[in-house]
Coordinates of C-alpha atoms in Angstrom, one line a residue:
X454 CA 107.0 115.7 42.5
X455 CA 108.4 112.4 42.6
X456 CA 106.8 109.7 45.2
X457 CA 109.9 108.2 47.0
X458 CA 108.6 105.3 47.8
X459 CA 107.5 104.1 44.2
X460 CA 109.0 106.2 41.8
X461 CA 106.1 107.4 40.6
X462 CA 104.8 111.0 39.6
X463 CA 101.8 112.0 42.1
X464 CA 99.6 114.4 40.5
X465 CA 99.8 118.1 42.2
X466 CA 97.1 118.5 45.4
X467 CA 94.7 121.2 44.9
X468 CA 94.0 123.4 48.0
X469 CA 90.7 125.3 49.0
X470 CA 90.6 128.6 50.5
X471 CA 90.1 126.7 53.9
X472 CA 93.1 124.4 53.7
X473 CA 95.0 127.6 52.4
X474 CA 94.4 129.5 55.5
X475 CA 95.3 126.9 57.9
X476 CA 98.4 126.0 55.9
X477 CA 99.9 129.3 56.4
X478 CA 98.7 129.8 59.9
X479 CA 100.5 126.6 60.8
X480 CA 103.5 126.9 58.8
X481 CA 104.2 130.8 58.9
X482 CA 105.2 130.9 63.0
X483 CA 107.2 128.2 64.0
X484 CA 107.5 128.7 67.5
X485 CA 109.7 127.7 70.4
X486 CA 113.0 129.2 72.5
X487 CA 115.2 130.8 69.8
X488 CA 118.1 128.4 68.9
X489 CA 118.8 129.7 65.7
X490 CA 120.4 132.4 63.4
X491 CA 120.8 133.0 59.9
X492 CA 122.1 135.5 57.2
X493 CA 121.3 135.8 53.2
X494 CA 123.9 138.4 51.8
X495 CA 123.2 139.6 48.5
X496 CA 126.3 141.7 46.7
X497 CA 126.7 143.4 44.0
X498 CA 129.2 142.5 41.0
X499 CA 131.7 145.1 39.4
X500 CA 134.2 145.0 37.4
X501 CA 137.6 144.8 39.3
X502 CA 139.4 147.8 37.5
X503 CA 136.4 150.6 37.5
X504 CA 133.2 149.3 39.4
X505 CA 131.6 151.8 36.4
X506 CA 132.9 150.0 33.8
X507 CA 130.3 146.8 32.5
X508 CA 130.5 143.3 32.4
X509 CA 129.3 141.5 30.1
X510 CA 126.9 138.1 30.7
X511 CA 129.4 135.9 29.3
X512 CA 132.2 136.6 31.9
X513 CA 129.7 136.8 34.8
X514 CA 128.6 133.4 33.7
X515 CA 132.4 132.2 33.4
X516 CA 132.8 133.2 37.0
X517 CA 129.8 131.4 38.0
X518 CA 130.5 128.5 36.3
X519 CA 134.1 128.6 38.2
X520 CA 131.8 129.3 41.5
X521 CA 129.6 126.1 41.0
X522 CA 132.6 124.2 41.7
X523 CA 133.8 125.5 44.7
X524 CA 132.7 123.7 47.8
X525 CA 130.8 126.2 50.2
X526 CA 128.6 125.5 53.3
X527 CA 126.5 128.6 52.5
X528 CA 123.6 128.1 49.6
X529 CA 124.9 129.7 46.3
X530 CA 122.5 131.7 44.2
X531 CA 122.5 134.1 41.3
X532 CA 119.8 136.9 41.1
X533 CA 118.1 138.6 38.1
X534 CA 120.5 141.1 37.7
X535 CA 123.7 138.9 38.3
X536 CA 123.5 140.1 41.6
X537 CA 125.2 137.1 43.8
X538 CA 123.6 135.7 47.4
X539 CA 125.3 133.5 49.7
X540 CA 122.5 131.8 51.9
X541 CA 124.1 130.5 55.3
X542 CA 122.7 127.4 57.1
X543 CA 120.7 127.9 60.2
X544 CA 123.6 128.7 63.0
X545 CA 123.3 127.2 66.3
X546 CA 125.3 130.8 67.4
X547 CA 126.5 133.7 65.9
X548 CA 129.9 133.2 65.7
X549 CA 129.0 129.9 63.8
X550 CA 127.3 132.2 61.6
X551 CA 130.1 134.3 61.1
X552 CA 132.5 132.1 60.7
X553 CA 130.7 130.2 58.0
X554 CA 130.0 132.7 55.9
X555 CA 132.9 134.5 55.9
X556 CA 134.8 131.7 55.1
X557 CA 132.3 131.3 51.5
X558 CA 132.8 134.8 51.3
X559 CA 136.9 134.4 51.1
X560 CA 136.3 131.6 48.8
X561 CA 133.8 133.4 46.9
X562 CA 136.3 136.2 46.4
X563 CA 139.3 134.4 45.5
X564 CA 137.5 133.2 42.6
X565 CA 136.1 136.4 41.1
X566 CA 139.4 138.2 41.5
X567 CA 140.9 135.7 39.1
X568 CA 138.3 136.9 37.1
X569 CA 138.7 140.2 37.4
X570 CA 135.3 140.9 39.4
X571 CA 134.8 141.7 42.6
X572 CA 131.9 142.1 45.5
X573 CA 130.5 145.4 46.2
X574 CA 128.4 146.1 49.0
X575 CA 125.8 149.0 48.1
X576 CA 122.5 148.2 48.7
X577 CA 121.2 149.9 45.0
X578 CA 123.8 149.8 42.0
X579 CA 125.3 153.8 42.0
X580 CA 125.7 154.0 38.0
X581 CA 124.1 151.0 36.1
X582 CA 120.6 150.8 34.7
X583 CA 118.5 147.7 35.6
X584 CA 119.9 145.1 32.9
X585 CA 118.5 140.9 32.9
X586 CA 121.2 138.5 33.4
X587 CA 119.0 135.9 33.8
X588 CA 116.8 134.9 31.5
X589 CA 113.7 132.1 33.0
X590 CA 110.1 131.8 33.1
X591 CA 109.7 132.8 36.7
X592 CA 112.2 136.1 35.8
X593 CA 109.9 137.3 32.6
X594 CA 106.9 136.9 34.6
X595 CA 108.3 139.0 37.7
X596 CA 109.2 141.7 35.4
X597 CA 105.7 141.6 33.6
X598 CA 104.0 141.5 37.0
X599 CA 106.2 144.4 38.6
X600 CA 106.0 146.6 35.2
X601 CA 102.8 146.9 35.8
X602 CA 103.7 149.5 38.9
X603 CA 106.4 151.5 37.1
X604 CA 110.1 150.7 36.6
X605 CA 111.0 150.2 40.4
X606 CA 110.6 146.2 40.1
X607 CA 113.2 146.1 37.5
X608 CA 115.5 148.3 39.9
X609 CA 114.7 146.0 42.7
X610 CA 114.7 142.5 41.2
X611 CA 118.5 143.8 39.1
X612 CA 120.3 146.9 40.7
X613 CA 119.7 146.0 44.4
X614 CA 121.4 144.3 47.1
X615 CA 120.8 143.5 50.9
X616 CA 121.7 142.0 54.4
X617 CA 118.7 139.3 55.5
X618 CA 118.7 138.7 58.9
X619 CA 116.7 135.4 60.3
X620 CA 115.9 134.9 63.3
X621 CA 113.5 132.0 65.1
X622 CA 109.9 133.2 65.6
X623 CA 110.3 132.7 69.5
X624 CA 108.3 131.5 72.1
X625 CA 104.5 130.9 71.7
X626 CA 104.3 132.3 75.4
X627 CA 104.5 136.3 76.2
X628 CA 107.3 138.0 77.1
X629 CA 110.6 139.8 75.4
X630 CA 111.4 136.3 73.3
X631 CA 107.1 135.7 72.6
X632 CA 106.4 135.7 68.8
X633 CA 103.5 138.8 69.1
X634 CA 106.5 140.7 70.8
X635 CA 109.5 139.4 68.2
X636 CA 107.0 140.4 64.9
X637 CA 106.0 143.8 66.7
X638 CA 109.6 144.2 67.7
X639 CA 110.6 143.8 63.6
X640 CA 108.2 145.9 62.0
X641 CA 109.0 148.6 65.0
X642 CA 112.8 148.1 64.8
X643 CA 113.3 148.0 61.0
X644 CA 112.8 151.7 60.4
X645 CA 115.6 152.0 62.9
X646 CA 117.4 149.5 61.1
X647 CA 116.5 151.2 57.5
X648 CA 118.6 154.6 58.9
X649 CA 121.1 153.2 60.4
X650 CA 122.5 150.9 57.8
X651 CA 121.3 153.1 54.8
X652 CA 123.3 152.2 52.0
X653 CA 122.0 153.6 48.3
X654 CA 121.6 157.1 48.0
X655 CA 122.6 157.3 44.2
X656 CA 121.2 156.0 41.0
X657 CA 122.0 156.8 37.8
X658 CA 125.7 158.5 39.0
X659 CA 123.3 160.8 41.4
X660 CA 122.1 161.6 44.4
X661 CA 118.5 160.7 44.5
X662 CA 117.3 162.5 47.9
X663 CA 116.9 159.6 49.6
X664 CA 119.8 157.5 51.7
X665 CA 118.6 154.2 51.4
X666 CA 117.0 154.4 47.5
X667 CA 116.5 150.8 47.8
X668 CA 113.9 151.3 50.6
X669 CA 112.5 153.3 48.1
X670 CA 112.3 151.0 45.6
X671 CA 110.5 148.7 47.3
X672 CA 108.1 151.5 48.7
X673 CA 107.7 152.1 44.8
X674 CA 106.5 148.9 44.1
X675 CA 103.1 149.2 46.6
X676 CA 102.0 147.9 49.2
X677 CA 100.3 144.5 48.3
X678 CA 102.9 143.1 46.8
X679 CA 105.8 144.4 49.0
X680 CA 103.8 145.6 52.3
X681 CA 103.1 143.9 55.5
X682 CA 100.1 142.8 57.1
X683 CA 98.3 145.2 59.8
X684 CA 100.2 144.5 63.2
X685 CA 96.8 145.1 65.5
X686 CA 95.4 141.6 64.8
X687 CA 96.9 138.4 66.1
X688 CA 100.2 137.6 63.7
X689 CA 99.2 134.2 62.0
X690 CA 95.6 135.6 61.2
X691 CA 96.7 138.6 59.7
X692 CA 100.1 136.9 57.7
X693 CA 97.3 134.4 56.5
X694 CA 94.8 136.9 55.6
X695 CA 97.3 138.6 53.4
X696 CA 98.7 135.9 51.9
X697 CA 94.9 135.3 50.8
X698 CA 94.2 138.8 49.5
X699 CA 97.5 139.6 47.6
X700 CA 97.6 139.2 43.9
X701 CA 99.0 136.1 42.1
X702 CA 101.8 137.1 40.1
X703 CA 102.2 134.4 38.0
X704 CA 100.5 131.4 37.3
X705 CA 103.2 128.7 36.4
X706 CA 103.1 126.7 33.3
X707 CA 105.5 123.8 32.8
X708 CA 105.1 123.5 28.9
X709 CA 105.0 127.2 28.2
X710 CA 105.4 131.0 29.3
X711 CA 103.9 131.6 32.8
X712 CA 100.7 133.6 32.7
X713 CA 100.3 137.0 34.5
X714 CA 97.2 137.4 36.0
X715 CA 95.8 141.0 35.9
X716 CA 94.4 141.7 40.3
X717 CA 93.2 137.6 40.7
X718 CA 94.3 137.4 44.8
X719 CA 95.3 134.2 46.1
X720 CA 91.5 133.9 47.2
X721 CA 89.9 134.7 44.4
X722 CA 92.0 131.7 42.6
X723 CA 90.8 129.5 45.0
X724 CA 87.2 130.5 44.3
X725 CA 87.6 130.3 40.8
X726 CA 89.4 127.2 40.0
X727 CA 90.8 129.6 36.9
X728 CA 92.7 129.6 34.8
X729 CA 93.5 126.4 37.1
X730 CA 92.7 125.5 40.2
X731 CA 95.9 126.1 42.7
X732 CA 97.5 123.4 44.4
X733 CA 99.8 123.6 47.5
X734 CA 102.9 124.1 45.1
X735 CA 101.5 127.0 43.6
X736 CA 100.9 128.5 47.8
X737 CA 104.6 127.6 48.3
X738 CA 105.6 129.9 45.4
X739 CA 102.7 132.4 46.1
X740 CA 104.4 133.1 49.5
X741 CA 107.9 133.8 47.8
X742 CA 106.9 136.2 45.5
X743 CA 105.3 138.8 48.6
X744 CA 108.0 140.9 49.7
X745 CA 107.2 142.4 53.0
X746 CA 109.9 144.4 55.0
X747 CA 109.6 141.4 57.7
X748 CA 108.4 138.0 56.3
X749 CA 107.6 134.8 58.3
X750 CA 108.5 131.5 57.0
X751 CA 108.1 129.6 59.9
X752 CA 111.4 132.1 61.0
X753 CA 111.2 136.0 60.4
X754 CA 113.5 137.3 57.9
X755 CA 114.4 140.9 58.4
X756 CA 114.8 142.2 54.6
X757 CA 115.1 145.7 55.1
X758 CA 119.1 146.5 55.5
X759 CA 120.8 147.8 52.7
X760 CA 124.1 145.8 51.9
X761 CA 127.1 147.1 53.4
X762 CA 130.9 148.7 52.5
X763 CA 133.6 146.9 53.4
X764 CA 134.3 142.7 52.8
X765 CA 133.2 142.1 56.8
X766 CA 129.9 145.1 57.0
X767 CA 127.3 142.5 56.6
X768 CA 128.4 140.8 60.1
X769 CA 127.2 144.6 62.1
X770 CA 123.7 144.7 61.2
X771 CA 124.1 140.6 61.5
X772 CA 125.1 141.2 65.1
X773 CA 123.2 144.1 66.1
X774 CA 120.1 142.2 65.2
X775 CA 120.5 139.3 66.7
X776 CA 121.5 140.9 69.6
X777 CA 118.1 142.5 70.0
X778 CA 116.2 139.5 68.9
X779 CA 118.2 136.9 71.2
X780 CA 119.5 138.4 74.3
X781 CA 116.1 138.8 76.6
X782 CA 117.5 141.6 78.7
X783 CA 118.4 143.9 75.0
X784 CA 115.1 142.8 73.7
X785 CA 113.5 144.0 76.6
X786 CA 115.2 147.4 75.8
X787 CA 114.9 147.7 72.1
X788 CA 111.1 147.2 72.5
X789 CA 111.0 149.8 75.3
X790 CA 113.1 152.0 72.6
X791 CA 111.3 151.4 70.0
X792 CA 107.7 151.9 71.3
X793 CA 107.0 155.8 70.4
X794 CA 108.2 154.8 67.1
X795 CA 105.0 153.4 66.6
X796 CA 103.1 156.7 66.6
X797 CA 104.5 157.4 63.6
X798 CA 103.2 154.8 61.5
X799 CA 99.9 156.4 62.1
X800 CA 98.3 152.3 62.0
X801 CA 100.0 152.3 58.5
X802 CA 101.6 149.0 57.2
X803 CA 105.4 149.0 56.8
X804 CA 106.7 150.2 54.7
X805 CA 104.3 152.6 53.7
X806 CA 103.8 155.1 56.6
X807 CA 105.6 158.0 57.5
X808 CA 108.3 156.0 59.4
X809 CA 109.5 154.0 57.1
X810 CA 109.6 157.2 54.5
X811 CA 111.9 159.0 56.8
X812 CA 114.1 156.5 57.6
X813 CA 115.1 156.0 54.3
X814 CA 115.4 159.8 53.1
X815 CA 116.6 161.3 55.8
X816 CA 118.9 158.4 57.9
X817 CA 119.9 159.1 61.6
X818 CA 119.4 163.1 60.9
X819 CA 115.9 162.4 62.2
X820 CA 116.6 163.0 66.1
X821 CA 114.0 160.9 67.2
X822 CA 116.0 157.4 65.1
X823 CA 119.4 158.7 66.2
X824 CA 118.6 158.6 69.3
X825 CA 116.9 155.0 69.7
X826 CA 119.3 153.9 67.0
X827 CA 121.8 155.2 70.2
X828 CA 119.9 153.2 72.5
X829 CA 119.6 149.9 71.0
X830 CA 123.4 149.9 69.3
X831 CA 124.6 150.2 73.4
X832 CA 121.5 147.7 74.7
X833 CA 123.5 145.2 71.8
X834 CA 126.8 146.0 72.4
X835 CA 126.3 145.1 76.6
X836 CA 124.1 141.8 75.1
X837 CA 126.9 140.5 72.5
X838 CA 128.9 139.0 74.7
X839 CA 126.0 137.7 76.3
X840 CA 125.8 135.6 73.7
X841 CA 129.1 134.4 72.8
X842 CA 129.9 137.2 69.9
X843 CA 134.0 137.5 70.0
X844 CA 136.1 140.4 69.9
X845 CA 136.0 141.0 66.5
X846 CA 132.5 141.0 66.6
X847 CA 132.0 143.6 68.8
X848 CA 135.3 145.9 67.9
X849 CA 133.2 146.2 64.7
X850 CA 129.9 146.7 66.1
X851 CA 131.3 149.2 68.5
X852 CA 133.5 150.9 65.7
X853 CA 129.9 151.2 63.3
X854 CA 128.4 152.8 66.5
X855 CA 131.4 155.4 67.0
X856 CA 131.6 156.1 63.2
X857 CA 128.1 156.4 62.7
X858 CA 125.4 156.0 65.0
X859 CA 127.1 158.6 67.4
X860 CA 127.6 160.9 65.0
X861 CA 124.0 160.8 63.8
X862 CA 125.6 159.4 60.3
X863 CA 124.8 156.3 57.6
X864 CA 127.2 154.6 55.0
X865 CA 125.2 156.3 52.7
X866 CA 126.7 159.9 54.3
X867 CA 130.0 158.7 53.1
X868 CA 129.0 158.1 49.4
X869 CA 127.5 161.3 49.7
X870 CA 130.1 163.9 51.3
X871 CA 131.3 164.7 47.9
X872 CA 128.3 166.2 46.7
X873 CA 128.2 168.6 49.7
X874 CA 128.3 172.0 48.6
X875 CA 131.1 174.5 48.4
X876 CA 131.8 175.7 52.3
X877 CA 130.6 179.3 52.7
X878 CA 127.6 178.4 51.2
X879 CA 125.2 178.1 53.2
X880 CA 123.6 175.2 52.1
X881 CA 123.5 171.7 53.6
X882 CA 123.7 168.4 51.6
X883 CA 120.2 167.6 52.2
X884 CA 118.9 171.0 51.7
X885 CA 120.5 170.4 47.9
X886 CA 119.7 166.8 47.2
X887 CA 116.2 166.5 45.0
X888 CA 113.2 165.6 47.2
X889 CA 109.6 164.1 46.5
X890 CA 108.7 164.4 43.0
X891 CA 112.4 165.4 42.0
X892 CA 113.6 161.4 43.0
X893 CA 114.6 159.8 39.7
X894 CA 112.9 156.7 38.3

C-alpha cells in the first residue's frame, strides 16, 4: 500500500499468531448503542423476454459497463456468476436505508431494461448451471478451493443470491441490545429467518426437496469454511479462535496464479512462515473468504435470507430484522421466542445442526418455526413504528406476515404449487419432492 505521507511503497507487515488473535478480537465486535443499519442485496440476472433463456458475457458486460456510469449512493459490485450486489452505506435509520437503495435499485433497473435484462429475486438460479462470468485470480482460486468439497461452491459462488442484513454489534454491557445477547440472538433467529424467507426450492428446472436450496448449498460446502464458531464461549474468543483454525484458501500472489493451500489453517501459516509468512493484508482477506451464517466485522451481517420476489421483497426481511435487532422491547421478545430453538441445535454450529437443516427443507411447515416465526413478525410489526419505519414499510411487512407467515407458507411455496400433485391423490407436495440422498448436486 502506498504511504500517504511520502509516496512511498511500505513493505507488507507480517503478523504472528499473537498479534493475529488480538487483531480479530479487537476489530471483530465493535461495540456501542446501535446507530446503524445496512443491507447488501444480491440479484440475479435474466434475460428480459424468458428468464430461461441465456445471456451471454458480452451483453452482461455491456450492461455493466452502462451501470459503471450511473451515479449510485449504494456500492456497485459484480459477482462470479454475473450475479449483481448493490451495497448500501451505513443508514442512520431504516427508512434512510430504504430509501437509498431503492432509489439505486430504480436506477439500476432502468438501465438493464434498455438492455433487455432484468433483476430476479430467487435466492438459487431455478434452471441455469453454475457458469464463470468473471474471470480473476481470487475467482480461480475460490473455485479450486471450494471444488475440493463437491460442486456446491460453484452453485454458491454463481447461481446464488441473497438479502445481507447488518446491523451494529450493540452494547458491550448486558441486556436485549448487549453484543453476547445480539450474536446469540442471530445464530438463534436465523433458522427462523431461513423458513420464513425461503426462496430456492428448484435447480436444474426441479424441485430439489429443500425450500431454501441455497441454505443447502452453503451446508454443502462444510462447516469450516462456511460454519460458525461454538456460541458457549465468550464471542470475540471464539470468532478469533476460528478465524485461527480455518483453512487458508488461497495464498495471494501478485505476479502469478494464487496458490491453494491443501488443510494449512490460518495458525499453522503463522507457525510456518510458508509458503510465506502472512502479513495483516493476507488476515484481512482470510476473514472474507469464511462464510458463516452470521459474520462479525466489527458489525454482524446476517447472510442467511434467500433473495426475494418482487422489485421491493428485499425491504421485509430488511425490516423485520432490524426490528428485532433495534427496538429493545421486540428484541426482548424475539430472544424469549427464540430460546427453545436452541435445543435443537443439539450444541451444533449453525448451519450444521438439525435446526438449520429443517428450516431450509421443510420452511414454516415445522410448527415449532411457524409459530415463533408468528411471534417475532407481530413483536416487529408493534416495534416498526417504533422506530420510524413508514407506511409502506409496514403494509408490506404486515402483508408478508398475512400471505405467509400466517399461513404457515414461504416464497418458495409459490414456486412450488405447480408441482403439487393431481387432487384426489392423496399425496402432499412434500411427501413427493426428493429428500436426503435424492437432492440433486
Amino acid at each position: 500500500m502506498s504511504d500517504a505521507t511520502g509516496g512511498c511503497t511500505q513493505p507488507p507487515t507480517t503478523v504472528t499468531e499473537a498479534e493475529v488473535e488480538a487483531l480479530v478480537r479487537g476489530i471483530c465486535f465493535k461495540t456501542g448503542p446501535p446507530r446503524l443499519l445496512g443491507v447488501e442485496v444480491e440479484w440475479l440476472v435474466h434475460e428480459l423476454r424468458d428468464p430461461r433463456l441465456p445471456v451471454s458475457p458480452e451483453r452482461l458486460e455491456a450492461a455493466y459497463a452502462a451501470l459503471r456510469t450511473v451515479p449510485l449512493r449504494s456500492a456497485l459490485t459484480i459477482e462470479p456468476g454475473g450475479q449483481l450486489e448493490l451495497s448500501s452505506p451505513p443508514a442512520a435509520s431504516l427508512m434512510e436505508c430504504v430509501g437509498t437503495v431503492s432509489a439505486d435499485l430504480d436506477a439500476v433497473r432502468a438501465v438493464l431494461r434498455r438492455a433487455g435484462l432484468v433483476l430476479t429475486g430467487l435466492g438459487h438460479d431455478p434452471w441455469r448451471t453454475p457458469r464463470r462470468f468473471l474471470r480473476e485470480p481470487r475467482y480461480d482460486a475460490m473455485e479450486a478451493s471450494l471444488d475440493r468439497a463437491g460442486p456446491a461452491g460453484r452453485f454458491m459462488m454463481c447461481a446464488s443470491a441473497s438479502v445481507q442484513v447488518c446491523v451494529d454489534a450493540g452494547h458491550e454491557e448486558p441486556g436485549p441490545l448487549g453484543h453476547v445477547r445480539r450474536w446469540w440472538l442471530a445464530h438463534q433467529l436465523g433458522p427462523v429467518l431461513v423458513a420464513a424467507f425461503a426462496n430456492s426450492p428448484l435447480a436444474g428446472g426441479r424441485p430439489t426437496g429443500w425450500l431454501s436450496t441455497r441454505q443447502l448449498r452453503w451446508t454443502q460446502i462444510g462447516a469450516g469454511r462456511a460454519g460458525g464458531p461454538v456460541l458457549d464461549a465468550v464471542p470475540r474468543g471464539a470468532w478469533a479462535r476460528h478465524v485461527l483454525d480455518s483453512t487458508v484458501m488461497c495464498v495471494r500472489d501478485d505476479g502469478g496464479p494464487w496458490q491453494v493451500p491443501q488443510e494449512l489453517t490460518f495458525r499453522e501459516w503463522t507457525r510456518s512462515g510458508t509458503p510465506r509468512p502472512p502479513t495483516r493484508e493476507d488476515l484481512d482477506y482470510h476473514c472474507t473468504t469464511l462464510f458463516p451464517p452470521v459474520r462479525p466485522r466489527g458489525h454482524l451481517e446476517l447472510r442467511m435470507i434467500d433473495a426475494q420476489p418482487g422489485n421491493d421483497g428485499w425491504i421485509v426481511p430488511l425490516a423485520v430484522t432490524a426490528a428485532l435487532f433495534d427496538d429493545p422491547e421486540a428484541a426482548e421478545t424475539a430472544y424469549r421466542a427464540v430460546k427453545p430453538l436452541a435445543e435443537r441445535t443439539r450444541g451444533m454450529p449453525a448451519p450444521h445442526n438439525p435446526l438449520w437443516r429443517d428450516a431450509a427443507r421443510v420452511g414454516l411447515a415445522d410448527p415449532e418455526l411457524r409459530e415463533v416465526a408468528a411471534c417475532c413478525f407481530a413483536a416487529a410489526l408493534r416495534a416498526l413504528p417504533r422506530i420510524g419505519a413508514g407506511t409502506r414499510v409496514v403494509d408490506a411487512v404486515e402483508a408478508f406476515r398475512d400471505r405467509y407467515v400466517a399461513r404457515g407458507r414461504c416464497p418458495a411455496d409459490d414456486l412450488l404449487d405447480g408441482t403439487r400433485a393431481p387432487a384426489g391423490t392423496g399425496t402432499d407436495r412434500r411427501d413427493a419432492l426428493p429428500h436426503g440422498k435424492d437432492t440433486p448436486s
